[in-house]
PDB file of C-alpha atoms and ligand atoms in Angstrom:
ATOM      1  CA  MET R   1    -100.813  -2.718-178.121  1.00 59.00           C
ATOM      2  CA  SER R   2    -104.197  -1.035-178.665  1.00 79.00           C
ATOM      3  CA  GLU R   3    -107.406  -1.154-181.287  1.00 89.00           C
ATOM      4  CA  PRO R   4    -106.211  -0.414-184.549  1.00 93.00           C
ATOM      5  CA  VAL R   5    -108.353   2.739-185.945  1.00 96.00           C
ATOM      6  CA  ARG R   6    -111.823   1.748-188.129  1.00 97.00           C
ATOM      7  CA  LEU R   7    -112.080   2.858-191.198  1.00 98.00           C
ATOM      8  CA  VAL R   8    -114.283   2.852-193.977  1.00 98.00           C
ATOM      9  CA  ILE R   9    -113.067   4.597-197.188  1.00 97.00           C
ATOM     10  CA  ALA R  10    -114.938   5.566-200.727  1.00 97.00           C
ATOM     11  CA  GLU R  11    -113.827   6.415-203.741  1.00 96.00           C
ATOM     12  CA  ASP R  12    -115.681   5.718-207.305  1.00 95.00           C
ATOM     13  CA  GLU R  13    -112.352   4.602-209.215  1.00 94.00           C
ATOM     14  CA  ALA R  14    -111.907   0.980-208.070  1.00 95.00           C
ATOM     15  CA  LEU R  15    -107.829   0.927-208.465  1.00 95.00           C
ATOM     16  CA  ILE R  16    -107.478   4.084-206.254  1.00 94.00           C
ATOM     17  CA  ARG R  17    -109.381   2.248-204.283  1.00 95.00           C
ATOM     18  CA  LEU R  18    -107.193  -0.707-203.601  1.00 96.00           C
ATOM     19  CA  ASP R  19    -104.434   1.493-203.774  1.00 95.00           C
ATOM     20  CA  LEU R  20    -105.876   3.569-200.679  1.00 96.00           C
ATOM     21  CA  SER R  21    -106.552   0.502-198.919  1.00 97.00           C
ATOM     22  CA  GLU R  22    -103.824  -1.177-199.477  1.00 96.00           C
ATOM     23  CA  LEU R  23    -101.644   2.215-198.238  1.00 96.00           C
ATOM     24  CA  LEU R  24    -103.975   2.568-194.926  1.00 97.00           C
ATOM     25  CA  THR R  25    -103.663  -1.094-193.985  1.00 97.00           C
ATOM     26  CA  GLU R  26     -99.729  -0.777-194.747  1.00 96.00           C
ATOM     27  CA  GLU R  27     -99.760   2.542-191.838  1.00 96.00           C
ATOM     28  CA  GLY R  28    -101.667  -0.060-189.838  1.00 96.00           C
ATOM     29  CA  TYR R  29    -104.998   0.682-190.108  1.00 97.00           C
ATOM     30  CA  GLU R  30    -108.346  -1.517-190.359  1.00 97.00           C
ATOM     31  CA  VAL R  31    -109.863  -0.345-193.223  1.00 98.00           C
ATOM     32  CA  VAL R  32    -114.057  -2.178-192.406  1.00 98.00           C
ATOM     33  CA  ALA R  33    -115.588  -1.094-195.272  1.00 98.00           C
ATOM     34  CA  GLU R  34    -114.686   0.224-198.654  1.00 98.00           C
ATOM     35  CA  ALA R  35    -117.501   1.935-201.049  1.00 96.00           C
ATOM     36  CA  GLY R  36    -118.108   3.080-204.500  1.00 95.00           C
ATOM     37  CA  ASP R  37    -120.191   6.360-203.860  1.00 95.00           C
ATOM     38  CA  GLY R  38    -121.662   8.478-201.247  1.00 95.00           C
ATOM     39  CA  ASP R  39    -125.019   6.602-201.263  1.00 96.00           C
ATOM     40  CA  GLU R  40    -122.561   3.015-199.865  1.00 96.00           C
ATOM     41  CA  ALA R  41    -120.071   4.990-197.390  1.00 97.00           C
ATOM     42  CA  VAL R  42    -123.069   6.328-195.716  1.00 97.00           C
ATOM     43  CA  ARG R  43    -124.714   3.120-195.210  1.00 97.00           C
ATOM     44  CA  LEU R  44    -121.207   1.504-194.647  1.00 98.00           C
ATOM     45  CA  VAL R  45    -120.439   4.005-191.609  1.00 98.00           C
ATOM     46  CA  ARG R  46    -123.916   3.422-190.077  1.00 97.00           C
ATOM     47  CA  GLU R  47    -123.247  -0.469-190.495  1.00 97.00           C
ATOM     48  CA  HIS R  48    -120.020  -0.409-189.208  1.00 97.00           C
ATOM     49  CA  ARG R  49    -119.365   2.512-186.816  1.00 97.00           C
ATOM     50  CA  PRO R  50    -115.988   3.108-187.557  1.00 97.00           C
ATOM     51  CA  ASP R  51    -113.547   5.927-186.086  1.00 97.00           C
ATOM     52  CA  VAL R  52    -112.684   7.851-189.366  1.00 97.00           C
ATOM     53  CA  ALA R  53    -114.397   7.969-192.860  1.00 97.00           C
ATOM     54  CA  VAL R  54    -112.061   8.788-195.987  1.00 97.00           C
ATOM     55  CA  LEU R  55    -114.133   9.746-199.122  1.00 96.00           C
ATOM     56  CA  ASP R  56    -113.393  10.688-202.090  1.00 94.00           C
ATOM     57  CA  ILE R  57    -114.925  14.056-202.606  1.00 91.00           C
ATOM     58  CA  LYS R  58    -116.387  13.325-206.385  1.00 89.00           C
ATOM     59  CA  MET R  59    -118.314  10.303-206.959  1.00 91.00           C
ATOM     60  CA  PRO R  60    -120.827   9.794-209.271  1.00 88.00           C
ATOM     61  CA  GLY R  61    -124.308  10.093-207.085  1.00 87.00           C
ATOM     62  CA  THR R  62    -124.543  11.584-203.598  1.00 87.00           C
ATOM     63  CA  ASP R  63    -120.543  12.520-203.767  1.00 90.00           C
ATOM     64  CA  GLY R  64    -118.430  12.695-200.636  1.00 92.00           C
ATOM     65  CA  LEU R  65    -119.189  16.317-199.945  1.00 90.00           C
ATOM     66  CA  SER R  66    -123.013  15.590-199.316  1.00 92.00           C
ATOM     67  CA  ALA R  67    -121.486  12.122-197.703  1.00 95.00           C
ATOM     68  CA  ALA R  68    -119.673  14.200-195.173  1.00 94.00           C
ATOM     69  CA  ARG R  69    -122.554  16.342-194.553  1.00 93.00           C
ATOM     70  CA  THR R  70    -124.881  13.811-193.593  1.00 94.00           C
ATOM     71  CA  LEU R  71    -122.285  11.906-191.285  1.00 94.00           C
ATOM     72  CA  LEU R  72    -120.906  15.225-189.799  1.00 92.00           C
ATOM     73  CA  ALA R  73    -124.666  16.135-188.887  1.00 91.00           C
ATOM     74  CA  GLU R  74    -124.745  13.274-187.334  1.00 92.00           C
ATOM     75  CA  GLN R  75    -121.442  12.930-185.611  1.00 92.00           C
ATOM     76  CA  ALA R  76    -121.010   9.590-186.807  1.00 94.00           C
ATOM     77  CA  CYS R  77    -117.333   9.390-187.508  1.00 96.00           C
ATOM     78  CA  ALA R  78    -114.559  12.182-188.318  1.00 95.00           C
ATOM     79  CA  VAL R  79    -114.543  12.913-191.747  1.00 95.00           C
ATOM     80  CA  VAL R  80    -111.657  13.047-194.462  1.00 95.00           C
ATOM     81  CA  LEU R  81    -111.726  13.923-197.957  1.00 93.00           C
ATOM     82  CA  LEU R  82    -109.825  13.665-200.842  1.00 93.00           C
ATOM     83  CA  THR R  83    -109.766  16.404-203.259  1.00 89.00           C
ATOM     84  CA  ALA R  84    -107.772  17.434-206.563  1.00 82.00           C
ATOM     85  CA  PHE R  85    -105.472  20.166-207.124  1.00 70.00           C
ATOM     86  CA  SER R  86    -109.013  21.636-209.337  1.00 69.00           C
ATOM     87  CA  GLN R  87    -110.804  21.199-206.568  1.00 72.00           C
ATOM     88  CA  ARG R  88    -110.142  24.290-204.531  1.00 74.00           C
ATOM     89  CA  ASP R  89    -113.887  25.997-204.007  1.00 80.00           C
ATOM     90  CA  LEU R  90    -114.969  22.318-202.996  1.00 79.00           C
ATOM     91  CA  ILE R  91    -112.190  22.848-199.968  1.00 78.00           C
ATOM     92  CA  ALA R  92    -114.067  25.956-198.791  1.00 78.00           C
ATOM     93  CA  GLN R  93    -117.150  23.971-198.893  1.00 81.00           C
ATOM     94  CA  ALA R  94    -115.769  21.104-197.141  1.00 79.00           C
ATOM     95  CA  ARG R  95    -114.646  23.711-194.578  1.00 79.00           C
ATOM     96  CA  ASP R  96    -118.139  24.989-194.011  1.00 77.00           C
ATOM     97  CA  ALA R  97    -119.445  21.513-193.986  1.00 77.00           C
ATOM     98  CA  GLY R  98    -117.224  20.631-190.905  1.00 79.00           C
ATOM     99  CA  VAL R  99    -114.791  18.476-192.765  1.00 81.00           C
ATOM    100  CA  MET R 100    -112.219  18.064-190.288  1.00 83.00           C
ATOM    101  CA  ALA R 101    -109.377  17.176-192.804  1.00 89.00           C
ATOM    102  CA  TYR R 102    -108.594  16.588-196.496  1.00 87.00           C
ATOM    103  CA  VAL R 103    -105.771  15.654-198.655  1.00 91.00           C
ATOM    104  CA  VAL R 104    -104.863  16.194-201.869  1.00 88.00           C
ATOM    105  CA  LYS R 105    -104.277  13.822-204.297  1.00 87.00           C
ATOM    106  CA  PRO R 106    -102.280  12.163-205.306  1.00 86.00           C
ATOM    107  CA  PHE R 107    -102.019  10.692-202.039  1.00 88.00           C
ATOM    108  CA  SER R 108     -98.663   9.368-200.326  1.00 91.00           C
ATOM    109  CA  ALA R 109     -98.871   7.957-196.463  1.00 91.00           C
ATOM    110  CA  GLN R 110     -96.956  11.416-195.596  1.00 92.00           C
ATOM    111  CA  ASP R 111    -100.364  13.265-196.255  1.00 92.00           C
ATOM    112  CA  LEU R 112    -103.140  10.279-195.137  1.00 95.00           C
ATOM    113  CA  VAL R 113    -101.811   9.257-191.761  1.00 95.00           C
ATOM    114  CA  PRO R 114    -101.195  13.084-190.319  1.00 95.00           C
ATOM    115  CA  ALA R 115    -104.767  14.055-192.259  1.00 94.00           C
ATOM    116  CA  ILE R 116    -106.626  10.678-190.641  1.00 96.00           C
ATOM    117  CA  GLU R 117    -104.987  11.604-187.111  1.00 95.00           C
ATOM    118  CA  LEU R 118    -106.010  14.890-187.172  1.00 94.00           C
ATOM    119  CA  ALA R 119    -109.695  14.410-188.090  1.00 94.00           C
ATOM    120  CA  ARG R 120    -109.550  12.283-185.570  1.00 94.00           C
ATOM    121  CA  ALA R 121    -108.251  14.565-182.732  1.00 93.00           C
ATOM    122  CA  ARG R 122    -111.383  16.995-184.131  1.00 91.00           C
ATOM    123  CA  PHE R 123    -113.486  15.003-183.559  1.00 92.00           C
ATOM    124  CA  VAL R 124    -113.317  14.013-180.605  1.00 91.00           C
ATOM    125  CA  GLU R 125    -112.883  17.601-178.906  1.00 91.00           C
ATOM    126  CA  MET R 126    -116.477  18.116-181.760  1.00 88.00           C
ATOM    127  CA  ARG R 127    -117.853  15.257-179.476  1.00 89.00           C
ATOM    128  CA  ALA R 128    -116.797  16.610-176.468  1.00 91.00           C
ATOM    129  CA  MET R 129    -117.636  20.260-176.999  1.00 90.00           C
ATOM    130  CA  THR R 130    -121.286  18.625-177.751  1.00 89.00           C
ATOM    131  CA  ALA R 131    -121.884  17.103-174.514  1.00 90.00           C
ATOM    132  CA  GLN R 132    -120.709  19.940-172.671  1.00 91.00           C
ATOM    133  CA  VAL R 133    -123.637  22.073-174.577  1.00 91.00           C
ATOM    134  CA  ASP R 134    -126.160  19.358-173.366  1.00 90.00           C
ATOM    135  CA  GLU R 135    -125.081  19.435-170.736  1.00 92.00           C
ATOM    136  CA  LEU R 136    -125.523  23.440-170.126  1.00 92.00           C
ATOM    137  CA  GLU R 137    -128.903  22.874-172.195  1.00 92.00           C
ATOM    138  CA  ALA R 138    -130.300  20.481-169.307  1.00 93.00           C
ATOM    139  CA  GLU R 139    -129.150  22.808-166.699  1.00 92.00           C
ATOM    140  CA  THR R 140    -130.887  25.473-168.205  1.00 93.00           C
ATOM    141  CA  SER R 141    -134.206  23.814-168.531  1.00 92.00           C
ATOM    142  CA  LYS R 142    -133.847  22.451-165.053  1.00 92.00           C
ATOM    143  CA  LEU R 143    -133.265  25.758-163.711  1.00 93.00           C
ATOM    144  CA  SER R 144    -136.415  27.076-165.944  1.00 93.00           C
ATOM    145  CA  ASP R 145    -138.441  24.416-164.366  1.00 92.00           C
ATOM    146  CA  GLN R 146    -137.125  24.890-160.957  1.00 92.00           C
ATOM    147  CA  LEU R 147    -138.247  29.013-161.530  1.00 93.00           C
ATOM    148  CA  GLU R 148    -141.232  28.333-163.205  1.00 94.00           C
ATOM    149  CA  ALA R 149    -142.617  25.914-160.387  1.00 93.00           C
ATOM    150  CA  ARG R 150    -141.130  28.430-157.611  1.00 94.00           C
ATOM    151  CA  LYS R 151    -143.649  31.347-159.358  1.00 96.00           C
ATOM    152  CA  VAL R 152    -146.405  29.129-159.106  1.00 95.00           C
ATOM    153  CA  ILE R 153    -145.764  27.954-155.592  1.00 95.00           C
ATOM    154  CA  ASP R 154    -145.718  32.260-154.751  1.00 95.00           C
ATOM    155  CA  ARG R 155    -148.885  32.840-156.606  1.00 96.00           C
ATOM    156  CA  ALA R 156    -150.436  29.611-154.977  1.00 96.00           C
ATOM    157  CA  LYS R 157    -148.916  31.014-151.399  1.00 95.00           C
ATOM    158  CA  GLY R 158    -150.484  34.502-152.270  1.00 95.00           C
ATOM    159  CA  ARG R 159    -153.781  32.873-153.047  1.00 95.00           C
ATOM    160  CA  LEU R 160    -154.228  31.174-149.685  1.00 95.00           C
ATOM    161  CA  MET R 161    -152.601  34.244-147.835  1.00 96.00           C
ATOM    162  CA  ASP R 162    -155.694  35.920-149.304  1.00 94.00           C
ATOM    163  CA  THR R 163    -158.973  33.225-148.786  1.00 94.00           C
ATOM    164  CA  LYS R 164    -157.174  31.386-145.588  1.00 93.00           C
ATOM    165  CA  GLY R 165    -155.846  34.741-144.123  1.00 93.00           C
ATOM    166  CA  LEU R 166    -152.890  32.663-143.654  1.00 93.00           C
ATOM    167  CA  SER R 167    -148.992  34.286-143.284  1.00 94.00           C
ATOM    168  CA  GLU R 168    -146.767  33.700-146.306  1.00 93.00           C
ATOM    169  CA  GLN R 169    -144.713  31.307-144.199  1.00 94.00           C
ATOM    170  CA  ASP R 170    -147.986  29.306-143.236  1.00 94.00           C
ATOM    171  CA  ALA R 171    -149.136  29.095-146.531  1.00 95.00           C
ATOM    172  CA  PHE R 172    -145.559  27.781-148.100  1.00 94.00           C
ATOM    173  CA  ARG R 173    -145.585  25.021-144.757  1.00 94.00           C
ATOM    174  CA  GLU R 174    -149.659  24.268-146.206  1.00 94.00           C
ATOM    175  CA  ILE R 175    -148.337  23.730-149.313  1.00 96.00           C
ATOM    176  CA  GLN R 176    -145.102  22.092-148.478  1.00 94.00           C
ATOM    177  CA  THR R 177    -147.661  19.879-145.764  1.00 94.00           C
ATOM    178  CA  SER R 178    -150.090  18.663-148.841  1.00 94.00           C
ATOM    179  CA  ALA R 179    -147.490  17.797-151.386  1.00 95.00           C
ATOM    180  CA  MET R 180    -145.839  15.552-149.129  1.00 93.00           C
ATOM    181  CA  ALA R 181    -149.285  14.019-148.164  1.00 94.00           C
ATOM    182  CA  GLU R 182    -150.187  13.556-151.467  1.00 93.00           C
ATOM    183  CA  ARG R 183    -146.531  12.079-152.637  1.00 93.00           C
ATOM    184  CA  SER R 184    -146.785  14.934-154.647  1.00 93.00           C
ATOM    185  CA  THR R 185    -144.595  18.195-155.748  1.00 93.00           C
ATOM    186  CA  MET R 186    -145.119  21.379-154.534  1.00 94.00           C
ATOM    187  CA  LYS R 187    -145.793  22.857-158.058  1.00 95.00           C
ATOM    188  CA  ALA R 188    -148.789  20.343-158.584  1.00 95.00           C
ATOM    189  CA  VAL R 189    -150.418  21.541-155.274  1.00 95.00           C
ATOM    190  CA  ALA R 190    -150.021  24.918-156.109  1.00 96.00           C
ATOM    191  CA  GLU R 191    -151.676  24.486-159.526  1.00 96.00           C
ATOM    192  CA  ARG R 192    -154.685  22.828-157.784  1.00 95.00           C
ATOM    193  CA  ILE R 193    -154.879  25.863-155.389  1.00 95.00           C
ATOM    194  CA  LEU R 194    -155.125  28.035-158.121  1.00 95.00           C
ATOM    195  CA  ALA R 195    -157.799  26.251-160.328  1.00 93.00           C
ATOM    196  CA  GLU R 196    -159.812  25.998-157.268  1.00 86.00           C
TER     197      GLU R 196
HETATM  198 MG1  LIG H   1    -113.454  10.186-207.651  1.00 84.78          MG
END
């Protein structure tokens, strides 16, 4: 059997929290920690690294929405928010904050389980997209480094052609040979030539 999905839950009303915990445990989830407010939820998520945080939207102190924002900005875990019917405006804010799924109270297993699974799937997607963006950024910065090096080497080549009367090919070779001899880069050699 696969590892159970790990959850941190946060709900300020102790009875609802107990209910939530029991229901989710019956559904095969592992509730690794329980919080009574948003600050505690954030702290417990950082400590336990769960797959999903199930957060009541309205809690004293830091509410579920703020906690969700913090956790999603860190890409700490998927987030499911528990809301009431009267909190429609908050649902829009939650969506803007990147909350992946929500459940309207009173909750049932039929609502909670699909919401948790949806949030998990969306979180995996988000992580994969972030990794892709990081990779592209790394590639772009490598390309821009290469372009920058080529510009410097071209300028140094021009300098050698002017001052030593070398052909373009010989100037290039001189930079290349110096770099190899000095176990340095052609860019570093080029920069030194330009500084001379
Ligand atoms: Mg509440």
